[in-house]
Amino acid sequence: MEIISDPKKLKEYRKRLKGSVGFVPTMGALHAGHLSLIKRSVAENDHTIVSVFVNPTQFLEGEDLEKYPRKMEADKKLCELAGVEILFAPSEKEIYPDKDEVLISAPKIKGYVLEGYHRPGHFDGVLRVVLKLLNITSPDKAYFGKKDAQQLYLITKMAKELFLDTKIVPCELVREESGLAMSSRNAYLSPKERNKALLLSQALKRASNMITAGERESEKIKEKMREVLKEIKIDYVEIVDRDFNEIEKIEIGNTIILVAGYVGSTRLIDNIWI
Ligand code: AMP
């Protein structure tokens, strides 16, 4: 496996590649969720590039940029074992060489609801780095998890509206056996908090059970979910269609139920696609 940090070197390497290229952008501290994306890329492409870059521009003032887990040695091993050809691990300077740079903005509405409302500017940073990474790696396919549903939606929207050549591939959310959605931030949780964090997936499970039983009213479902989540400081419990418009009634095949909240000082998100 090649480890490259210089974007120019990666672009040169990329130009020499024959066949299809898959790309999986990550912030590292890789877990089974990341690995499901990586394995899919390895299975579907002749070459796979994984990036590990803790992107400072998507963290807001006061968020966990400094303490975000960094596990480069383990990440290298995991990528190598999974059959990754290139690990792209740039420095901050290599991605952001100039402070006064050309910017891309998240859409004013869909980039500022839900996650974007609670983390204003977060998606500007996400789109900014993803566009750079896609331009550096020029992949045929780029793999993103449904775990970050709004991020996936906005990246798909960006790729379409900016006429990018890359196909954005949505990948299923991977959970621990307990139901907890895998996340690098789970590393912050104490054993007690881990237990409490299960309430997020339990609330979503409650929602899916209600829907299976015939309930279609969003408000009724959200009410029950809030009951399950009463011990958690909730940022939002929301039901949207696949274009992130709030909906009053569940539309089977076109609905995402999302939840975000704090367990102790750790902010967690989870969702299910109905
Ligand atoms: P991150 O390192 O958190 O920026 O995530 C990198 C990619 O992995 C994103 O596309 C995430 O949506 C995806 N990802 C993170 N956690 C999971 C998970 N539990 N299941 C599926 N994909 C995930």
mmCIF file of C-alpha atoms and ligand atoms in Angstrom:
data_model
loop_
_atom_site.group_PDB
_atom_site.id
_atom_site.type_symbol
_atom_site.label_atom_id
_atom_site.label_comp_id
_atom_site.label_asym_id
_atom_site.label_seq_id
_atom_site.Cartn_x
_atom_site.Cartn_y
_atom_site.Cartn_z
ATOM 1 C CA MET A 1 0.000 0.000 0.000
ATOM 2 C CA GLU A 2 1.237 3.468 -0.934
ATOM 3 C CA ILE A 3 0.951 6.207 1.657
ATOM 4 C CA ILE A 4 0.815 9.621 0.044
ATOM 5 C CA SER A 5 0.405 13.005 1.698
ATOM 6 C CA ASP A 6 1.142 15.382 -1.191
ATOM 7 C CA PRO A 7 -1.991 16.087 -3.304
ATOM 8 C CA LYS A 8 0.157 16.668 -6.424
ATOM 9 C CA LYS A 9 1.840 13.280 -6.035
ATOM 10 C CA LEU A 10 -1.533 11.617 -5.643
ATOM 11 C CA LYS A 11 -2.826 13.303 -8.794
ATOM 12 C CA GLU A 12 0.198 12.016 -10.721
ATOM 13 C CA TYR A 13 -0.284 8.493 -9.326
ATOM 14 C CA ARG A 14 -3.973 8.657 -10.192
ATOM 15 C CA LYS A 15 -3.275 9.620 -13.817
ATOM 16 C CA ARG A 16 -1.231 6.460 -14.280
ATOM 17 C CA LEU A 17 -3.993 4.162 -12.970
ATOM 18 C CA LYS A 18 -5.822 2.031 -15.523
ATOM 19 C CA GLY A 19 -9.304 0.746 -14.744
ATOM 20 C CA SER A 20 -11.844 1.965 -12.217
ATOM 21 C CA VAL A 21 -10.989 3.915 -9.074
ATOM 22 C CA GLY A 22 -13.059 3.903 -5.890
ATOM 23 C CA PHE A 23 -12.557 6.475 -3.161
ATOM 24 C CA VAL A 24 -13.519 6.441 0.528
ATOM 25 C CA PRO A 25 -12.976 9.711 2.401
ATOM 26 C CA THR A 26 -12.725 9.409 6.187
ATOM 27 C CA MET A 27 -11.504 11.260 9.257
ATOM 28 C CA GLY A 28 -9.750 8.107 10.463
ATOM 29 C CA ALA A 29 -10.022 6.127 13.713
ATOM 30 C CA LEU A 30 -11.443 3.515 11.392
ATOM 31 C CA HIS A 31 -14.159 1.133 12.605
ATOM 32 C CA ALA A 32 -16.371 -1.501 11.000
ATOM 33 C CA GLY A 33 -18.614 1.220 9.507
ATOM 34 C CA HIS A 34 -15.702 2.710 7.558
ATOM 35 C CA LEU A 35 -14.486 -0.763 6.659
ATOM 36 C CA SER A 36 -17.814 -1.697 5.079
ATOM 37 C CA LEU A 37 -17.386 1.267 2.692
ATOM 38 C CA ILE A 38 -13.752 0.356 2.036
ATOM 39 C CA LYS A 39 -14.551 -3.309 1.372
ATOM 40 C CA ARG A 40 -17.312 -2.323 -1.008
ATOM 41 C CA SER A 41 -14.953 -0.059 -2.920
ATOM 42 C CA VAL A 42 -12.295 -2.775 -3.090
ATOM 43 C CA ALA A 43 -14.906 -5.248 -4.382
ATOM 44 C CA GLU A 44 -16.305 -2.870 -7.002
ATOM 45 C CA ASN A 45 -13.157 -1.214 -8.353
ATOM 46 C CA ASP A 46 -9.720 -1.997 -9.751
ATOM 47 C CA HIS A 47 -8.116 0.498 -7.363
ATOM 48 C CA THR A 48 -9.199 1.921 -4.019
ATOM 49 C CA ILE A 49 -8.018 5.155 -2.439
ATOM 50 C CA VAL A 50 -8.861 5.908 1.195
ATOM 51 C CA SER A 51 -8.216 9.322 2.708
ATOM 52 C CA VAL A 52 -7.675 10.005 6.390
ATOM 53 C CA PHE A 53 -7.935 13.696 7.149
ATOM 54 C CA VAL A 54 -9.469 15.295 10.229
ATOM 55 C CA ASN A 55 -10.904 18.279 8.405
ATOM 56 C CA PRO A 56 -10.658 21.392 10.597
ATOM 57 C CA THR A 57 -13.101 23.453 8.526
ATOM 58 C CA GLN A 58 -16.071 21.228 9.385
ATOM 59 C CA PHE A 59 -15.605 21.644 13.134
ATOM 60 C CA LEU A 60 -17.202 24.643 14.788
ATOM 61 C CA GLU A 61 -15.532 26.749 17.432
ATOM 62 C CA GLY A 62 -15.673 24.811 20.722
ATOM 63 C CA GLU A 63 -16.241 21.397 19.089
ATOM 64 C CA ASP A 64 -13.966 18.371 19.451
ATOM 65 C CA LEU A 65 -11.335 19.039 16.745
ATOM 66 C CA GLU A 66 -8.389 18.751 19.149
ATOM 67 C CA LYS A 67 -9.572 15.663 20.941
ATOM 68 C CA TYR A 68 -10.954 13.891 17.851
ATOM 69 C CA PRO A 69 -9.395 10.378 17.925
ATOM 70 C CA ARG A 70 -6.330 9.978 15.718
ATOM 71 C CA LYS A 71 -5.122 6.410 15.160
ATOM 72 C CA MET A 72 -2.923 6.547 12.091
ATOM 73 C CA GLU A 73 -0.939 3.379 12.759
ATOM 74 C CA ALA A 74 -4.035 1.227 13.263
ATOM 75 C CA ASP A 75 -5.731 2.895 10.264
ATOM 76 C CA LYS A 76 -2.759 2.025 8.018
ATOM 77 C CA LYS A 77 -2.902 -1.614 9.078
ATOM 78 C CA LEU A 78 -6.674 -1.856 8.583
ATOM 79 C CA CYS A 79 -6.482 -0.275 5.131
ATOM 80 C CA GLU A 80 -3.659 -2.551 4.070
ATOM 81 C CA LEU A 81 -5.541 -5.655 5.268
ATOM 82 C CA ALA A 82 -8.684 -4.524 3.446
ATOM 83 C CA GLY A 83 -6.835 -4.260 0.125
ATOM 84 C CA VAL A 84 -6.548 -0.484 -0.172
ATOM 85 C CA GLU A 85 -4.002 0.593 -2.776
ATOM 86 C CA ILE A 86 -3.394 4.169 -1.677
ATOM 87 C CA LEU A 87 -3.829 5.773 1.706
ATOM 88 C CA PHE A 88 -4.005 9.528 1.279
ATOM 89 C CA ALA A 89 -3.086 11.271 4.522
ATOM 90 C CA PRO A 90 -2.445 14.938 3.816
ATOM 91 C CA SER A 91 -1.506 17.594 6.347
ATOM 92 C CA GLU A 92 -3.738 20.576 7.002
ATOM 93 C CA LYS A 93 -1.318 22.823 5.064
ATOM 94 C CA GLU A 94 -1.448 20.544 2.039
ATOM 95 C CA ILE A 95 -5.237 20.764 1.873
ATOM 96 C CA TYR A 96 -5.543 24.414 2.920
ATOM 97 C CA PRO A 97 -2.352 26.157 1.711
ATOM 98 C CA ASP A 98 -3.921 29.635 1.639
ATOM 99 C CA LYS A 99 -6.212 31.180 4.259
ATOM 100 C CA ASP A 100 -7.895 33.433 1.697
ATOM 101 C CA GLU A 101 -9.144 30.773 -0.650
ATOM 102 C CA VAL A 102 -12.006 30.243 -3.073
ATOM 103 C CA LEU A 103 -14.967 28.909 -1.115
ATOM 104 C CA ILE A 104 -17.951 26.718 -1.742
ATOM 105 C CA SER A 105 -21.110 27.148 0.344
ATOM 106 C CA ALA A 106 -23.656 24.614 1.466
ATOM 107 C CA PRO A 107 -27.143 25.394 0.130
ATOM 108 C CA LYS A 108 -28.810 28.072 2.235
ATOM 109 C CA ILE A 109 -31.832 25.946 3.171
ATOM 110 C CA LYS A 110 -30.911 22.268 3.089
ATOM 111 C CA GLY A 111 -27.436 23.024 4.427
ATOM 112 C CA TYR A 112 -28.912 24.867 7.438
ATOM 113 C CA VAL A 113 -31.615 22.544 8.736
ATOM 114 C CA LEU A 114 -31.113 19.695 11.241
ATOM 115 C CA GLU A 115 -27.325 19.149 11.494
ATOM 116 C CA GLY A 116 -26.765 22.411 9.657
ATOM 117 C CA TYR A 117 -28.994 24.276 12.116
ATOM 118 C CA HIS A 118 -27.226 22.893 15.172
ATOM 119 C CA ARG A 119 -23.778 23.118 13.559
ATOM 120 C CA PRO A 120 -24.054 26.216 11.333
ATOM 121 C CA GLY A 121 -21.284 26.244 8.738
ATOM 122 C CA HIS A 122 -20.451 22.566 9.288
ATOM 123 C CA PHE A 123 -21.578 21.573 5.808
ATOM 124 C CA ASP A 124 -19.631 24.430 4.187
ATOM 125 C CA GLY A 125 -16.536 22.756 5.581
ATOM 126 C CA VAL A 126 -17.685 19.271 4.584
ATOM 127 C CA LEU A 127 -18.420 20.251 0.974
ATOM 128 C CA ARG A 128 -15.236 22.273 0.793
ATOM 129 C CA VAL A 129 -13.034 19.336 1.748
ATOM 130 C CA VAL A 130 -14.995 16.714 -0.201
ATOM 131 C CA LEU A 131 -14.782 18.783 -3.397
ATOM 132 C CA LYS A 132 -11.025 19.129 -2.933
ATOM 133 C CA LEU A 133 -10.647 15.408 -2.216
ATOM 134 C CA LEU A 134 -12.739 14.453 -5.253
ATOM 135 C CA ASN A 135 -10.654 16.748 -7.448
ATOM 136 C CA ILE A 136 -7.420 15.276 -6.114
ATOM 137 C CA THR A 137 -8.495 11.641 -6.496
ATOM 138 C CA SER A 138 -10.831 11.860 -9.553
ATOM 139 C CA PRO A 139 -12.610 8.633 -8.587
ATOM 140 C CA ASP A 140 -15.212 6.863 -10.684
ATOM 141 C CA LYS A 141 -17.128 6.146 -7.487
ATOM 142 C CA ALA A 142 -16.963 7.688 -4.008
ATOM 143 C CA TYR A 143 -18.517 5.883 -1.054
ATOM 144 C CA PHE A 144 -20.420 7.629 1.743
ATOM 145 C CA GLY A 145 -22.333 6.207 4.705
ATOM 146 C CA LYS A 146 -26.042 6.695 5.332
ATOM 147 C CA LYS A 147 -25.006 7.270 8.958
ATOM 148 C CA ASP A 148 -24.376 10.876 7.932
ATOM 149 C CA ALA A 149 -27.608 11.114 5.975
ATOM 150 C CA GLN A 150 -27.708 14.870 5.456
ATOM 151 C CA GLN A 151 -24.033 14.906 4.484
ATOM 152 C CA LEU A 152 -24.699 12.167 1.920
ATOM 153 C CA TYR A 153 -27.663 14.142 0.588
ATOM 154 C CA LEU A 154 -25.647 17.366 0.249
ATOM 155 C CA ILE A 155 -22.643 15.668 -1.352
ATOM 156 C CA THR A 156 -24.931 13.950 -3.879
ATOM 157 C CA LYS A 157 -26.528 17.341 -4.557
ATOM 158 C CA MET A 158 -23.117 18.985 -4.987
ATOM 159 C CA ALA A 159 -21.927 16.267 -7.384
ATOM 160 C CA LYS A 160 -25.050 16.725 -9.488
ATOM 161 C CA GLU A 161 -25.170 20.514 -9.461
ATOM 162 C CA LEU A 162 -21.446 21.003 -10.076
ATOM 163 C CA PHE A 163 -21.491 18.347 -12.825
ATOM 164 C CA LEU A 164 -18.845 16.195 -11.132
ATOM 165 C CA ASP A 165 -17.889 12.972 -12.903
ATOM 166 C CA THR A 166 -17.870 10.878 -9.736
ATOM 167 C CA LYS A 167 -20.806 8.639 -8.867
ATOM 168 C CA ILE A 168 -21.724 9.050 -5.203
ATOM 169 C CA VAL A 169 -22.511 5.626 -3.714
ATOM 170 C CA PRO A 170 -24.685 5.500 -0.555
ATOM 171 C CA CYS A 171 -23.676 2.736 1.876
ATOM 172 C CA GLU A 172 -25.691 1.113 4.669
ATOM 173 C CA LEU A 173 -25.274 2.228 8.270
ATOM 174 C CA VAL A 174 -23.307 -0.303 10.338
ATOM 175 C CA ARG A 175 -24.293 -0.906 13.973
ATOM 176 C CA GLU A 176 -22.771 -2.703 16.890
ATOM 177 C CA GLU A 177 -24.656 -5.783 18.049
ATOM 178 C CA SER A 178 -26.216 -3.632 20.782
ATOM 179 C CA GLY A 179 -27.781 -1.431 18.097
ATOM 180 C CA LEU A 180 -25.417 1.508 18.692
ATOM 181 C CA ALA A 181 -24.467 3.136 15.385
ATOM 182 C CA MET A 182 -20.722 2.829 14.899
ATOM 183 C CA SER A 183 -18.902 6.138 15.171
ATOM 184 C CA SER A 184 -15.365 7.277 15.881
ATOM 185 C CA ARG A 185 -16.919 9.464 18.589
ATOM 186 C CA ASN A 186 -18.157 6.370 20.482
ATOM 187 C CA ALA A 187 -14.583 6.226 21.803
ATOM 188 C CA TYR A 188 -15.483 9.203 24.041
ATOM 189 C CA LEU A 189 -18.217 7.236 25.849
ATOM 190 C CA SER A 190 -17.735 5.704 29.294
ATOM 191 C CA PRO A 191 -19.348 2.264 29.772
ATOM 192 C CA LYS A 192 -22.290 3.956 31.503
ATOM 193 C CA GLU A 193 -22.682 6.481 28.699
ATOM 194 C CA ARG A 194 -22.486 3.692 26.125
ATOM 195 C CA ASN A 195 -25.587 2.191 27.733
ATOM 196 C CA LYS A 196 -27.392 5.502 27.618
ATOM 197 C CA ALA A 197 -26.353 5.984 23.992
ATOM 198 C CA LEU A 198 -28.401 2.881 23.127
ATOM 199 C CA LEU A 199 -31.512 5.014 23.617
ATOM 200 C CA LEU A 200 -30.889 6.615 20.220
ATOM 201 C CA SER A 201 -31.167 3.363 18.273
ATOM 202 C CA GLN A 202 -33.946 2.209 20.616
ATOM 203 C CA ALA A 203 -35.978 5.317 19.776
ATOM 204 C CA LEU A 204 -35.509 4.603 16.069
ATOM 205 C CA LYS A 205 -36.487 0.989 16.641
ATOM 206 C CA ARG A 206 -39.640 2.192 18.395
ATOM 207 C CA ALA A 207 -40.400 4.351 15.362
ATOM 208 C CA SER A 208 -39.927 1.489 12.923
ATOM 209 C CA ASN A 209 -42.117 -0.774 15.078
ATOM 210 C CA MET A 210 -44.889 1.846 15.054
ATOM 211 C CA ILE A 211 -44.642 2.127 11.285
ATOM 212 C CA THR A 212 -44.760 -1.652 10.894
ATOM 213 C CA ALA A 213 -47.891 -1.602 13.040
ATOM 214 C CA GLY A 214 -49.479 0.898 10.659
ATOM 215 C CA GLU A 215 -48.745 4.315 12.224
ATOM 216 C CA ARG A 216 -48.085 7.014 9.596
ATOM 217 C CA GLU A 217 -48.402 10.289 11.568
ATOM 218 C CA SER A 218 -44.937 11.834 11.986
ATOM 219 C CA GLU A 219 -45.980 13.783 15.086
ATOM 220 C CA LYS A 220 -47.170 10.668 16.922
ATOM 221 C CA ILE A 221 -43.975 8.814 16.083
ATOM 222 C CA LYS A 222 -41.770 11.726 17.173
ATOM 223 C CA GLU A 223 -43.709 12.003 20.432
ATOM 224 C CA LYS A 224 -43.012 8.349 21.281
ATOM 225 C CA MET A 225 -39.377 8.738 20.277
ATOM 226 C CA ARG A 226 -38.985 11.743 22.582
ATOM 227 C CA GLU A 227 -40.393 9.612 25.411
ATOM 228 C CA VAL A 228 -37.738 6.969 24.785
ATOM 229 C CA LEU A 229 -35.112 9.721 24.636
ATOM 230 C CA LYS A 230 -36.225 11.600 27.745
ATOM 231 C CA GLU A 231 -32.919 10.991 29.537
ATOM 232 C CA ILE A 232 -30.965 12.458 26.649
ATOM 233 C CA LYS A 233 -30.410 16.110 25.765
ATOM 234 C CA ILE A 234 -31.950 16.013 22.298
ATOM 235 C CA ASP A 235 -30.844 18.366 19.506
ATOM 236 C CA TYR A 236 -33.554 17.112 17.180
ATOM 237 C CA VAL A 237 -35.916 14.246 16.392
ATOM 238 C CA GLU A 238 -37.119 14.722 12.846
ATOM 239 C CA ILE A 239 -38.866 12.933 10.033
ATOM 240 C CA VAL A 240 -38.035 14.024 6.493
ATOM 241 C CA ASP A 241 -38.352 12.767 2.972
ATOM 242 C CA ARG A 242 -35.239 11.777 1.015
ATOM 243 C CA ASP A 243 -34.851 15.423 -0.066
ATOM 244 C CA PHE A 244 -34.808 16.530 3.548
ATOM 245 C CA ASN A 245 -38.215 18.191 3.528
ATOM 246 C CA GLU A 246 -40.114 17.714 6.787
ATOM 247 C CA ILE A 247 -43.107 15.441 6.237
ATOM 248 C CA GLU A 248 -46.288 15.051 8.258
ATOM 249 C CA LYS A 249 -46.945 11.508 7.103
ATOM 250 C CA ILE A 250 -44.531 8.634 6.616
ATOM 251 C CA GLU A 251 -43.989 7.769 2.964
ATOM 252 C CA ILE A 252 -42.728 4.213 2.759
ATOM 253 C CA GLY A 253 -39.601 4.178 0.599
ATOM 254 C CA ASN A 254 -39.101 7.953 0.849
ATOM 255 C CA THR A 255 -38.560 8.684 4.530
ATOM 256 C CA ILE A 256 -35.611 9.219 6.859
ATOM 257 C CA ILE A 257 -36.071 9.410 10.616
ATOM 258 C CA LEU A 258 -33.220 11.234 12.293
ATOM 259 C CA VAL A 259 -32.114 11.838 15.820
ATOM 260 C CA ALA A 260 -29.244 13.818 17.326
ATOM 261 C CA GLY A 261 -28.393 14.424 20.940
ATOM 262 C CA TYR A 262 -25.845 14.528 23.699
ATOM 263 C CA VAL A 263 -24.803 11.645 25.910
ATOM 264 C CA GLY A 264 -22.716 13.437 28.512
ATOM 265 C CA SER A 265 -20.615 15.800 26.417
ATOM 266 C CA THR A 266 -20.576 13.513 23.366
ATOM 267 C CA ARG A 267 -22.826 14.467 20.491
ATOM 268 C CA LEU A 268 -24.243 11.465 18.641
ATOM 269 C CA ILE A 269 -26.427 11.124 15.539
ATOM 270 C CA ASP A 270 -28.397 8.188 14.214
ATOM 271 C CA ASN A 271 -31.108 7.528 11.652
ATOM 272 C CA ILE A 272 -33.159 4.930 9.833
ATOM 273 C CA TRP A 273 -34.325 4.953 6.243
ATOM 274 C CA ILE A 274 -37.917 3.829 5.828
HETATM 275 P P1 AMP B 1 -16.058 9.943 9.213
HETATM 276 O O1 AMP B 1 -14.700 9.360 9.384
HETATM 277 O O2 AMP B 1 -16.889 9.911 10.451
HETATM 278 O O3 AMP B 1 -16.026 11.285 8.522
HETATM 279 O O4 AMP B 1 -16.831 8.974 8.212
HETATM 280 C C1 AMP B 1 -16.312 8.657 6.958
HETATM 281 C C2 AMP B 1 -17.366 7.938 6.159
HETATM 282 O O5 AMP B 1 -17.747 6.747 6.839
HETATM 283 C C3 AMP B 1 -18.643 8.773 5.978
HETATM 284 O O6 AMP B 1 -19.158 8.573 4.666
HETATM 285 C C4 AMP B 1 -19.552 8.201 7.021
HETATM 286 O O7 AMP B 1 -20.931 8.349 6.720
HETATM 287 C C5 AMP B 1 -19.149 6.745 6.993
HETATM 288 N N1 AMP B 1 -19.522 6.090 8.249
HETATM 289 C C6 AMP B 1 -19.213 6.478 9.519
HETATM 290 N N2 AMP B 1 -19.801 5.676 10.422
HETATM 291 C C7 AMP B 1 -20.516 4.770 9.719
HETATM 292 C C8 AMP B 1 -21.359 3.669 10.065
HETATM 293 N N3 AMP B 1 -21.594 3.343 11.338
HETATM 294 N N4 AMP B 1 -21.939 2.968 9.064
HETATM 295 C C9 AMP B 1 -21.723 3.289 7.773
HETATM 296 N N5 AMP B 1 -20.932 4.301 7.381
HETATM 297 C C10 AMP B 1 -20.345 5.032 8.328
#
